[in-house]
Structures are given as structure tokens and as C-alpha cells.
Amino acid sequence: IKEFKFEEDSWDLRKFQKGTRQLTANFNFGPSWYREKVKKYIYFLLNSGYASGTVIGYIGTFRSFSQIIQKYHLKQPKDIEREIIRQYIDSQISIASKTLRTRLKFLRDFFEWLGLESEVLMKKRDYPKVTFSDPDWLDETARDAIQKNLFKIPEPIARQYQIQSYT
């Protein structure tokens, strides 16, 4: 394992968590002020016991947000305003609702750590609703076959099937 140096833009996360598979955190994105804040926050998360996989998720979020920071030429954290967040959300239109919710949560946590007013920057309505579709239980043919042969199925399983089919 390579010696850890905070200044480097690539960190081997095995330095922070023993038994972790090789994961590398790359910070080659965004302006230098943003990259330094992100590195300090990630260092804080790693020392707080966050799992390497979760930390990689945070870094992915910060990488995607850095595109907005570069686009609007932000110079410091205080330049992040509500409109910037709205532009970020608009830029993430192609990702799944659940992923966007997670990214917004990661950004909210980061903004709070920076001392920004996350409630002003991000509103509850910004978080997309996550819908869970009910799985298709059994098709009509399978249900008919089970009903016809219910007497052949062990009693506890047949009973559970009947309960399930009526609820």
C-alpha cells in the first residue's frame, strides 16, 4: 500500500480501512478550491468510519457537481446558491430518481459540513419521489395450475398461497 499523502489527487482507501478491496479515490476534478474542500470532507468521512464504497459514491456526486461549479465559475463555497442547485438537478435528469435522491443527500451533508444553509439551498420538493412498483406475482396460467393442484402441495405452503392470493 502506497504511503498516504493528503496533497495527492489519488488515495488508496485501504489506508483507512483494513480488509477493504483495492479502491482508489480520485480527486482530479473541479477547481482547486473545490477539490481541497472535497478532500478535507472525504478525509473526515473516512476517519468517521464511513465505508469505502459509500465514500466512492460521495466522490462521484462531488465530481458531477464540479461540472456545475466550473460552468458557473464559482470561486468559493459561499457562491453556491439555490439557482446553482436547481441547475445541478436539471443536469441530472437522465439518472434514476433514487440515485438523484442519494446525490442530493450527499450534497446536503457536504453543504452542512461547509457551514452553508442547506435548507435554503435545497428544498424538500427537490428530492424526487421514489416509486416502488409491485412485482408481478404470478401470471394467470401459473395461478390456475396451482389452484387445480392445490391438494398436492404441502398443507402449510398451500395455506400460505391461499392467504397470499386473497390479500
PDB file of N, CA and C in Angstrom, residues 8-89:
ATOM      1  N   GLU A   8      -1.909  14.567  -2.610  1.00  0.00           N
ATOM      2  CA  GLU A   8      -2.095  13.841  -3.864  1.00  0.00           C
ATOM      3  C   GLU A   8      -3.574  13.770  -4.233  1.00  0.00           C
ATOM      4  N   ASP A   9      -3.825  13.664  -5.532  1.00  0.00           N
ATOM      5  CA  ASP A   9      -5.206  13.601  -6.010  1.00  0.00           C
ATOM      6  C   ASP A   9      -5.713  12.173  -6.178  1.00  0.00           C
ATOM      7  N   SER A  10      -4.934  11.202  -5.730  1.00  0.00           N
ATOM      8  CA  SER A  10      -5.347   9.809  -5.785  1.00  0.00           C
ATOM      9  C   SER A  10      -4.988   9.140  -4.458  1.00  0.00           C
ATOM     10  N   TRP A  11      -6.012   8.615  -3.783  1.00  0.00           N
ATOM     11  CA  TRP A  11      -5.800   7.985  -2.472  1.00  0.00           C
ATOM     12  C   TRP A  11      -6.173   6.514  -2.541  1.00  0.00           C
ATOM     13  N   ASP A  12      -5.348   5.680  -1.951  1.00  0.00           N
ATOM     14  CA  ASP A  12      -5.661   4.263  -1.803  1.00  0.00           C
ATOM     15  C   ASP A  12      -6.460   4.127  -0.508  1.00  0.00           C
ATOM     16  N   LEU A  13      -7.725   3.739  -0.607  1.00  0.00           N
ATOM     17  CA  LEU A  13      -8.607   3.711   0.566  1.00  0.00           C
ATOM     18  C   LEU A  13      -8.298   2.584   1.542  1.00  0.00           C
ATOM     19  N   ARG A  14      -7.448   1.652   1.141  1.00  0.00           N
ATOM     20  CA  ARG A  14      -7.050   0.593   2.076  1.00  0.00           C
ATOM     21  C   ARG A  14      -6.262   1.165   3.248  1.00  0.00           C
ATOM     22  N   LYS A  15      -5.719   2.353   3.089  1.00  0.00           N
ATOM     23  CA  LYS A  15      -5.011   3.020   4.184  1.00  0.00           C
ATOM     24  C   LYS A  15      -5.955   3.343   5.345  1.00  0.00           C
ATOM     25  N   PHE A  16      -7.222   3.504   5.040  1.00  0.00           N
ATOM     26  CA  PHE A  16      -8.200   3.913   6.052  1.00  0.00           C
ATOM     27  C   PHE A  16      -8.983   2.758   6.632  1.00  0.00           C
ATOM     28  N   GLN A  17      -9.169   1.704   5.847  1.00  0.00           N
ATOM     29  CA  GLN A  17      -9.979   0.578   6.306  1.00  0.00           C
ATOM     30  C   GLN A  17      -9.284  -0.728   5.962  1.00  0.00           C
ATOM     31  N   LYS A  18      -8.946  -1.450   6.986  1.00  0.00           N
ATOM     32  CA  LYS A  18      -8.279  -2.736   6.786  1.00  0.00           C
ATOM     33  C   LYS A  18      -9.276  -3.725   6.182  1.00  0.00           C
ATOM     34  N   GLY A  19      -8.783  -4.584   5.315  1.00  0.00           N
ATOM     35  CA  GLY A  19      -9.637  -5.604   4.711  1.00  0.00           C
ATOM     36  C   GLY A  19     -10.464  -5.106   3.548  1.00  0.00           C
ATOM     37  N   THR A  20     -10.309  -3.844   3.200  1.00  0.00           N
ATOM     38  CA  THR A  20     -11.054  -3.289   2.071  1.00  0.00           C
ATOM     39  C   THR A  20     -10.377  -3.704   0.777  1.00  0.00           C
ATOM     40  N   ARG A  21     -11.171  -4.057  -0.211  1.00  0.00           N
ATOM     41  CA  ARG A  21     -10.572  -4.359  -1.510  1.00  0.00           C
ATOM     42  C   ARG A  21      -9.967  -3.065  -2.058  1.00  0.00           C
ATOM     43  N   GLN A  22      -9.130  -3.208  -3.040  1.00  0.00           N
ATOM     44  CA  GLN A  22      -8.436  -2.022  -3.535  1.00  0.00           C
ATOM     45  C   GLN A  22      -9.418  -1.064  -4.192  1.00  0.00           C
ATOM     46  N   LEU A  23      -9.578   0.064  -3.561  1.00  0.00           N
ATOM     47  CA  LEU A  23     -10.387   1.143  -4.102  1.00  0.00           C
ATOM     48  C   LEU A  23      -9.537   2.402  -4.089  1.00  0.00           C
ATOM     49  N   THR A  24      -9.604   3.128  -5.164  1.00  0.00           N
ATOM     50  CA  THR A  24      -8.834   4.359  -5.255  1.00  0.00           C
ATOM     51  C   THR A  24      -9.792   5.527  -5.368  1.00  0.00           C
ATOM     52  N   ALA A  25      -9.561   6.533  -4.546  1.00  0.00           N
ATOM     53  CA  ALA A  25     -10.342   7.762  -4.609  1.00  0.00           C
ATOM     54  C   ALA A  25      -9.564   8.749  -5.468  1.00  0.00           C
ATOM     55  N   ASN A  26     -10.165   9.172  -6.563  1.00  0.00           N
ATOM     56  CA  ASN A  26      -9.520  10.131  -7.457  1.00  0.00           C
ATOM     57  C   ASN A  26     -10.192  11.485  -7.345  1.00  0.00           C
ATOM     58  N   PHE A  27      -9.373  12.501  -7.152  1.00  0.00           N
ATOM     59  CA  PHE A  27      -9.882  13.860  -6.978  1.00  0.00           C
ATOM     60  C   PHE A  27      -9.461  14.759  -8.133  1.00  0.00           C
ATOM     61  N   ASN A  28      -9.355  14.212  -9.308  1.00  0.00           N
ATOM     62  CA  ASN A  28      -8.924  15.003 -10.467  1.00  0.00           C
ATOM     63  C   ASN A  28     -10.129  15.651 -11.141  1.00  0.00           C
ATOM     64  N   PHE A  29     -10.782  16.559 -10.428  1.00  0.00           N
ATOM     65  CA  PHE A  29     -11.950  17.260 -10.972  1.00  0.00           C
ATOM     66  C   PHE A  29     -12.098  18.606 -10.287  1.00  0.00           C
ATOM     67  N   GLY A  30     -12.768  19.514 -10.961  1.00  0.00           N
ATOM     68  CA  GLY A  30     -13.127  20.800 -10.387  1.00  0.00           C
ATOM     69  C   GLY A  30     -11.957  21.731 -10.137  1.00  0.00           C
ATOM     70  N   PRO A  31     -12.300  22.978  -9.769  1.00  0.00           N
ATOM     71  CA  PRO A  31     -11.260  23.950  -9.432  1.00  0.00           C
ATOM     72  C   PRO A  31     -10.549  23.550  -8.132  1.00  0.00           C
ATOM     73  N   SER A  32      -9.375  24.082  -7.922  1.00  0.00           N
ATOM     74  CA  SER A  32      -8.545  23.663  -6.783  1.00  0.00           C
ATOM     75  C   SER A  32      -9.216  23.941  -5.439  1.00  0.00           C
ATOM     76  N   TRP A  33      -9.922  25.076  -5.289  1.00  0.00           N
ATOM     77  CA  TRP A  33     -10.561  25.365  -4.001  1.00  0.00           C
ATOM     78  C   TRP A  33     -11.618  24.306  -3.668  1.00  0.00           C
ATOM     79  N   TYR A  34     -12.360  23.896  -4.696  1.00  0.00           N
ATOM     80  CA  TYR A  34     -13.403  22.889  -4.508  1.00  0.00           C
ATOM     81  C   TYR A  34     -12.787  21.525  -4.202  1.00  0.00           C
ATOM     82  N   ARG A  35     -11.755  21.176  -4.948  1.00  0.00           N
ATOM     83  CA  ARG A  35     -11.087  19.900  -4.749  1.00  0.00           C
ATOM     84  C   ARG A  35     -10.538  19.795  -3.318  1.00  0.00           C
ATOM     85  N   GLU A  36      -9.964  20.872  -2.806  1.00  0.00           N
ATOM     86  CA  GLU A  36      -9.416  20.861  -1.442  1.00  0.00           C
ATOM     87  C   GLU A  36     -10.525  20.673  -0.398  1.00  0.00           C
ATOM     88  N   LYS A  37     -11.657  21.333  -0.579  1.00  0.00           N
ATOM     89  CA  LYS A  37     -12.784  21.176   0.355  1.00  0.00           C
ATOM     90  C   LYS A  37     -13.310  19.740   0.304  1.00  0.00           C
ATOM     91  N   VAL A  38     -13.414  19.201  -0.900  1.00  0.00           N
ATOM     92  CA  VAL A  38     -13.903  17.826  -1.054  1.00  0.00           C
ATOM     93  C   VAL A  38     -12.939  16.854  -0.386  1.00  0.00           C
ATOM     94  N   LYS A  39     -11.649  17.034  -0.598  1.00  0.00           N
ATOM     95  CA  LYS A  39     -10.658  16.144   0.008  1.00  0.00           C
ATOM     96  C   LYS A  39     -10.727  16.193   1.533  1.00  0.00           C
ATOM     97  N   LYS A  40     -10.870  17.378   2.089  1.00  0.00           N
ATOM     98  CA  LYS A  40     -10.982  17.506   3.548  1.00  0.00           C
ATOM     99  C   LYS A  40     -12.238  16.801   4.055  1.00  0.00           C
ATOM    100  N   TYR A  41     -13.334  16.947   3.320  1.00  0.00           N
ATOM    101  CA  TYR A  41     -14.589  16.300   3.722  1.00  0.00           C
ATOM    102  C   TYR A  41     -14.477  14.777   3.608  1.00  0.00           C
ATOM    103  N   ILE A  42     -13.903  14.300   2.533  1.00  0.00           N
ATOM    104  CA  ILE A  42     -13.733  12.855   2.355  1.00  0.00           C
ATOM    105  C   ILE A  42     -12.805  12.301   3.441  1.00  0.00           C
ATOM    106  N   TYR A  43     -11.761  13.020   3.767  1.00  0.00           N
ATOM    107  CA  TYR A  43     -10.850  12.615   4.842  1.00  0.00           C
ATOM    108  C   TYR A  43     -11.616  12.518   6.163  1.00  0.00           C
ATOM    109  N   PHE A  44     -12.489  13.498   6.401  1.00  0.00           N
ATOM    110  CA  PHE A  44     -13.345  13.487   7.591  1.00  0.00           C
ATOM    111  C   PHE A  44     -14.261  12.252   7.593  1.00  0.00           C
ATOM    112  N   LEU A  45     -14.883  11.949   6.446  1.00  0.00           N
ATOM    113  CA  LEU A  45     -15.776  10.791   6.366  1.00  0.00           C
ATOM    114  C   LEU A  45     -15.023   9.489   6.620  1.00  0.00           C
ATOM    115  N   LEU A  46     -13.864   9.352   6.014  1.00  0.00           N
ATOM    116  CA  LEU A  46     -13.074   8.130   6.186  1.00  0.00           C
ATOM    117  C   LEU A  46     -12.658   7.943   7.641  1.00  0.00           C
ATOM    118  N   ASN A  47     -12.279   9.027   8.288  1.00  0.00           N
ATOM    119  CA  ASN A  47     -11.891   8.944   9.698  1.00  0.00           C
ATOM    120  C   ASN A  47     -13.092   8.776  10.626  1.00  0.00           C
ATOM    121  N   SER A  48     -14.283   9.039  10.099  1.00  0.00           N
ATOM    122  CA  SER A  48     -15.513   8.843  10.879  1.00  0.00           C
ATOM    123  C   SER A  48     -16.050   7.427  10.732  1.00  0.00           C
ATOM    124  N   GLY A  49     -15.387   6.609   9.906  1.00  0.00           N
ATOM    125  CA  GLY A  49     -15.781   5.209   9.773  1.00  0.00           C
ATOM    126  C   GLY A  49     -16.691   4.894   8.604  1.00  0.00           C
ATOM    127  N   TYR A  50     -16.887   5.822   7.690  1.00  0.00           N
ATOM    128  CA  TYR A  50     -17.721   5.544   6.520  1.00  0.00           C
ATOM    129  C   TYR A  50     -17.067   4.462   5.673  1.00  0.00           C
ATOM    130  N   ALA A  51     -17.876   3.595   5.092  1.00  0.00           N
ATOM    131  CA  ALA A  51     -17.375   2.513   4.240  1.00  0.00           C
ATOM    132  C   ALA A  51     -16.789   3.085   2.955  1.00  0.00           C
ATOM    133  N   SER A  52     -15.791   2.400   2.438  1.00  0.00           N
ATOM    134  CA  SER A  52     -15.113   2.857   1.220  1.00  0.00           C
ATOM    135  C   SER A  52     -16.074   3.014   0.054  1.00  0.00           C
ATOM    136  N   GLY A  53     -16.998   2.068  -0.099  1.00  0.00           N
ATOM    137  CA  GLY A  53     -17.970   2.148  -1.189  1.00  0.00           C
ATOM    138  C   GLY A  53     -18.846   3.382  -1.090  1.00  0.00           C
ATOM    139  N   THR A  54     -19.245   3.729   0.120  1.00  0.00           N
ATOM    140  CA  THR A  54     -20.053   4.930   0.338  1.00  0.00           C
ATOM    141  C   THR A  54     -19.246   6.178  -0.008  1.00  0.00           C
ATOM    142  N   VAL A  55     -17.989   6.186   0.404  1.00  0.00           N
ATOM    143  CA  VAL A  55     -17.119   7.324   0.128  1.00  0.00           C
ATOM    144  C   VAL A  55     -16.927   7.498  -1.378  1.00  0.00           C
ATOM    145  N   ILE A  56     -16.798   6.397  -2.098  1.00  0.00           N
ATOM    146  CA  ILE A  56     -16.687   6.472  -3.557  1.00  0.00           C
ATOM    147  C   ILE A  56     -17.958   7.084  -4.149  1.00  0.00           C
ATOM    148  N   GLY A  57     -19.125   6.755  -3.576  1.00  0.00           N
ATOM    149  CA  GLY A  57     -20.386   7.365  -4.011  1.00  0.00           C
ATOM    150  C   GLY A  57     -20.394   8.867  -3.792  1.00  0.00           C
ATOM    151  N   TYR A  58     -19.896   9.298  -2.628  1.00  0.00           N
ATOM    152  CA  TYR A  58     -19.787  10.734  -2.354  1.00  0.00           C
ATOM    153  C   TYR A  58     -18.902  11.410  -3.401  1.00  0.00           C
ATOM    154  N   ILE A  59     -17.767  10.797  -3.690  1.00  0.00           N
ATOM    155  CA  ILE A  59     -16.829  11.389  -4.644  1.00  0.00           C
ATOM    156  C   ILE A  59     -17.469  11.490  -6.031  1.00  0.00           C
ATOM    157  N   GLY A  60     -18.218  10.487  -6.434  1.00  0.00           N
ATOM    158  CA  GLY A  60     -18.924  10.549  -7.717  1.00  0.00           C
ATOM    159  C   GLY A  60     -19.904  11.713  -7.771  1.00  0.00           C
ATOM    160  N   THR A  61     -20.590  11.938  -6.652  1.00  0.00           N
ATOM    161  CA  THR A  61     -21.519  13.071  -6.565  1.00  0.00           C
ATOM    162  C   THR A  61     -20.760  14.386  -6.684  1.00  0.00           C
ATOM    163  N   PHE A  62     -19.656  14.497  -5.955  1.00  0.00           N
ATOM    164  CA  PHE A  62     -18.875  15.737  -5.995  1.00  0.00           C
ATOM    165  C   PHE A  62     -18.260  15.965  -7.370  1.00  0.00           C
ATOM    166  N   ARG A  63     -17.908  14.883  -8.048  1.00  0.00           N
ATOM    167  CA  ARG A  63     -17.369  15.006  -9.406  1.00  0.00           C
ATOM    168  C   ARG A  63     -18.442  15.573 -10.338  1.00  0.00           C
ATOM    169  N   SER A  64     -19.669  15.041 -10.250  1.00  0.00           N
ATOM    170  CA  SER A  64     -20.731  15.543 -11.126  1.00  0.00           C
ATOM    171  C   SER A  64     -21.103  16.989 -10.772  1.00  0.00           C
ATOM    172  N   PHE A  65     -21.064  17.334  -9.489  1.00  0.00           N
ATOM    173  CA  PHE A  65     -21.379  18.712  -9.081  1.00  0.00           C
ATOM    174  C   PHE A  65     -20.273  19.679  -9.527  1.00  0.00           C
ATOM    175  N   SER A  66     -19.047  19.182  -9.647  1.00  0.00           N
ATOM    176  CA  SER A  66     -17.939  20.051 -10.056  1.00  0.00           C
ATOM    177  C   SER A  66     -18.157  20.603 -11.469  1.00  0.00           C
ATOM    178  N   GLN A  67     -18.898  19.882 -12.298  1.00  0.00           N
ATOM    179  CA  GLN A  67     -19.183  20.378 -13.644  1.00  0.00           C
ATOM    180  C   GLN A  67     -20.003  21.668 -13.587  1.00  0.00           C
ATOM    181  N   ILE A  68     -20.950  21.720 -12.650  1.00  0.00           N
ATOM    182  CA  ILE A  68     -21.755  22.933 -12.470  1.00  0.00           C
ATOM    183  C   ILE A  68     -20.883  24.052 -11.902  1.00  0.00           C
ATOM    184  N   ILE A  69     -20.026  23.720 -10.972  1.00  0.00           N
ATOM    185  CA  ILE A  69     -19.125  24.721 -10.383  1.00  0.00           C
ATOM    186  C   ILE A  69     -18.238  25.337 -11.461  1.00  0.00           C
ATOM    187  N   GLN A  70     -17.723  24.497 -12.344  1.00  0.00           N
ATOM    188  CA  GLN A  70     -16.882  25.004 -13.427  1.00  0.00           C
ATOM    189  C   GLN A  70     -17.692  25.804 -14.437  1.00  0.00           C
ATOM    190  N   LYS A  71     -18.888  25.326 -14.739  1.00  0.00           N
ATOM    191  CA  LYS A  71     -19.732  26.009 -15.730  1.00  0.00           C
ATOM    192  C   LYS A  71     -20.065  27.436 -15.288  1.00  0.00           C
ATOM    193  N   TYR A  72     -20.329  27.626 -13.987  1.00  0.00           N
ATOM    194  CA  TYR A  72     -20.719  28.937 -13.473  1.00  0.00           C
ATOM    195  C   TYR A  72     -19.557  29.683 -12.824  1.00  0.00           C
ATOM    196  N   HIS A  73     -18.341  29.161 -12.960  1.00  0.00           N
ATOM    197  CA  HIS A  73     -17.119  29.817 -12.492  1.00  0.00           C
ATOM    198  C   HIS A  73     -17.197  30.248 -11.024  1.00  0.00           C
ATOM    199  N   LEU A  74     -17.648  29.335 -10.175  1.00  0.00           N
ATOM    200  CA  LEU A  74     -17.744  29.642  -8.752  1.00  0.00           C
ATOM    201  C   LEU A  74     -16.346  29.693  -8.150  1.00  0.00           C
ATOM    202  N   LYS A  75     -16.123  30.637  -7.240  1.00  0.00           N
ATOM    203  CA  LYS A  75     -14.793  30.864  -6.668  1.00  0.00           C
ATOM    204  C   LYS A  75     -14.658  30.429  -5.215  1.00  0.00           C
ATOM    205  N   GLN A  76     -15.793  30.205  -4.540  1.00  0.00           N
ATOM    206  CA  GLN A  76     -15.764  29.825  -3.124  1.00  0.00           C
ATOM    207  C   GLN A  76     -17.102  29.193  -2.752  1.00  0.00           C
ATOM    208  N   PRO A  77     -17.147  28.480  -1.626  1.00  0.00           N
ATOM    209  CA  PRO A  77     -18.401  27.820  -1.234  1.00  0.00           C
ATOM    210  C   PRO A  77     -19.585  28.772  -1.102  1.00  0.00           C
ATOM    211  N   LYS A  78     -19.349  29.982  -0.676  1.00  0.00           N
ATOM    212  CA  LYS A  78     -20.450  30.941  -0.487  1.00  0.00           C
ATOM    213  C   LYS A  78     -21.104  31.351  -1.799  1.00  0.00           C
ATOM    214  N   ASP A  79     -20.448  31.046  -2.923  1.00  0.00           N
ATOM    215  CA  ASP A  79     -21.027  31.345  -4.235  1.00  0.00           C
ATOM    216  C   ASP A  79     -22.114  30.348  -4.622  1.00  0.00           C
ATOM    217  N   ILE A  80     -22.222  29.241  -3.895  1.00  0.00           N
ATOM    218  CA  ILE A  80     -23.236  28.227  -4.197  1.00  0.00           C
ATOM    219  C   ILE A  80     -24.584  28.756  -3.729  1.00  0.00           C
ATOM    220  N   GLU A  81     -25.482  28.936  -4.679  1.00  0.00           N
ATOM    221  CA  GLU A  81     -26.811  29.480  -4.391  1.00  0.00           C
ATOM    222  C   GLU A  81     -27.881  28.497  -4.844  1.00  0.00           C
ATOM    223  N   ARG A  82     -29.092  28.815  -4.503  1.00  0.00           N
ATOM    224  CA  ARG A  82     -30.239  27.968  -4.853  1.00  0.00           C
ATOM    225  C   ARG A  82     -30.294  27.689  -6.357  1.00  0.00           C
ATOM    226  N   GLU A  83     -30.056  28.697  -7.167  1.00  0.00           N
ATOM    227  CA  GLU A  83     -30.123  28.532  -8.618  1.00  0.00           C
ATOM    228  C   GLU A  83     -29.081  27.534  -9.112  1.00  0.00           C
ATOM    229  N   ILE A  84     -27.932  27.503  -8.478  1.00  0.00           N
ATOM    230  CA  ILE A  84     -26.881  26.546  -8.844  1.00  0.00           C
ATOM    231  C   ILE A  84     -27.376  25.123  -8.578  1.00  0.00           C
ATOM    232  N   ILE A  85     -28.034  24.934  -7.441  1.00  0.00           N
ATOM    233  CA  ILE A  85     -28.574  23.615  -7.097  1.00  0.00           C
ATOM    234  C   ILE A  85     -29.642  23.212  -8.119  1.00  0.00           C
ATOM    235  N   ARG A  86     -30.489  24.144  -8.488  1.00  0.00           N
ATOM    236  CA  ARG A  86     -31.527  23.849  -9.487  1.00  0.00           C
ATOM    237  C   ARG A  86     -30.905  23.451 -10.822  1.00  0.00           C
ATOM    238  N   GLN A  87     -29.831  24.132 -11.207  1.00  0.00           N
ATOM    239  CA  GLN A  87     -29.138  23.788 -12.448  1.00  0.00           C
ATOM    240  C   GLN A  87     -28.532  22.388 -12.349  1.00  0.00           C
ATOM    241  N   TYR A  88     -27.993  22.063 -11.175  1.00  0.00           N
ATOM    242  CA  TYR A  88     -27.431  20.719 -10.979  1.00  0.00           C
ATOM    243  C   TYR A  88     -28.518  19.660 -11.117  1.00  0.00           C
ATOM    244  N   ILE A  89     -29.660  19.891 -10.481  1.00  0.00           N
ATOM    245  CA  ILE A  89     -30.771  18.930 -10.550  1.00  0.00           C
ATOM    246  C   ILE A  89     -31.220  18.761 -12.005  1.00  0.00           C
TER     247      ILE A  89
END
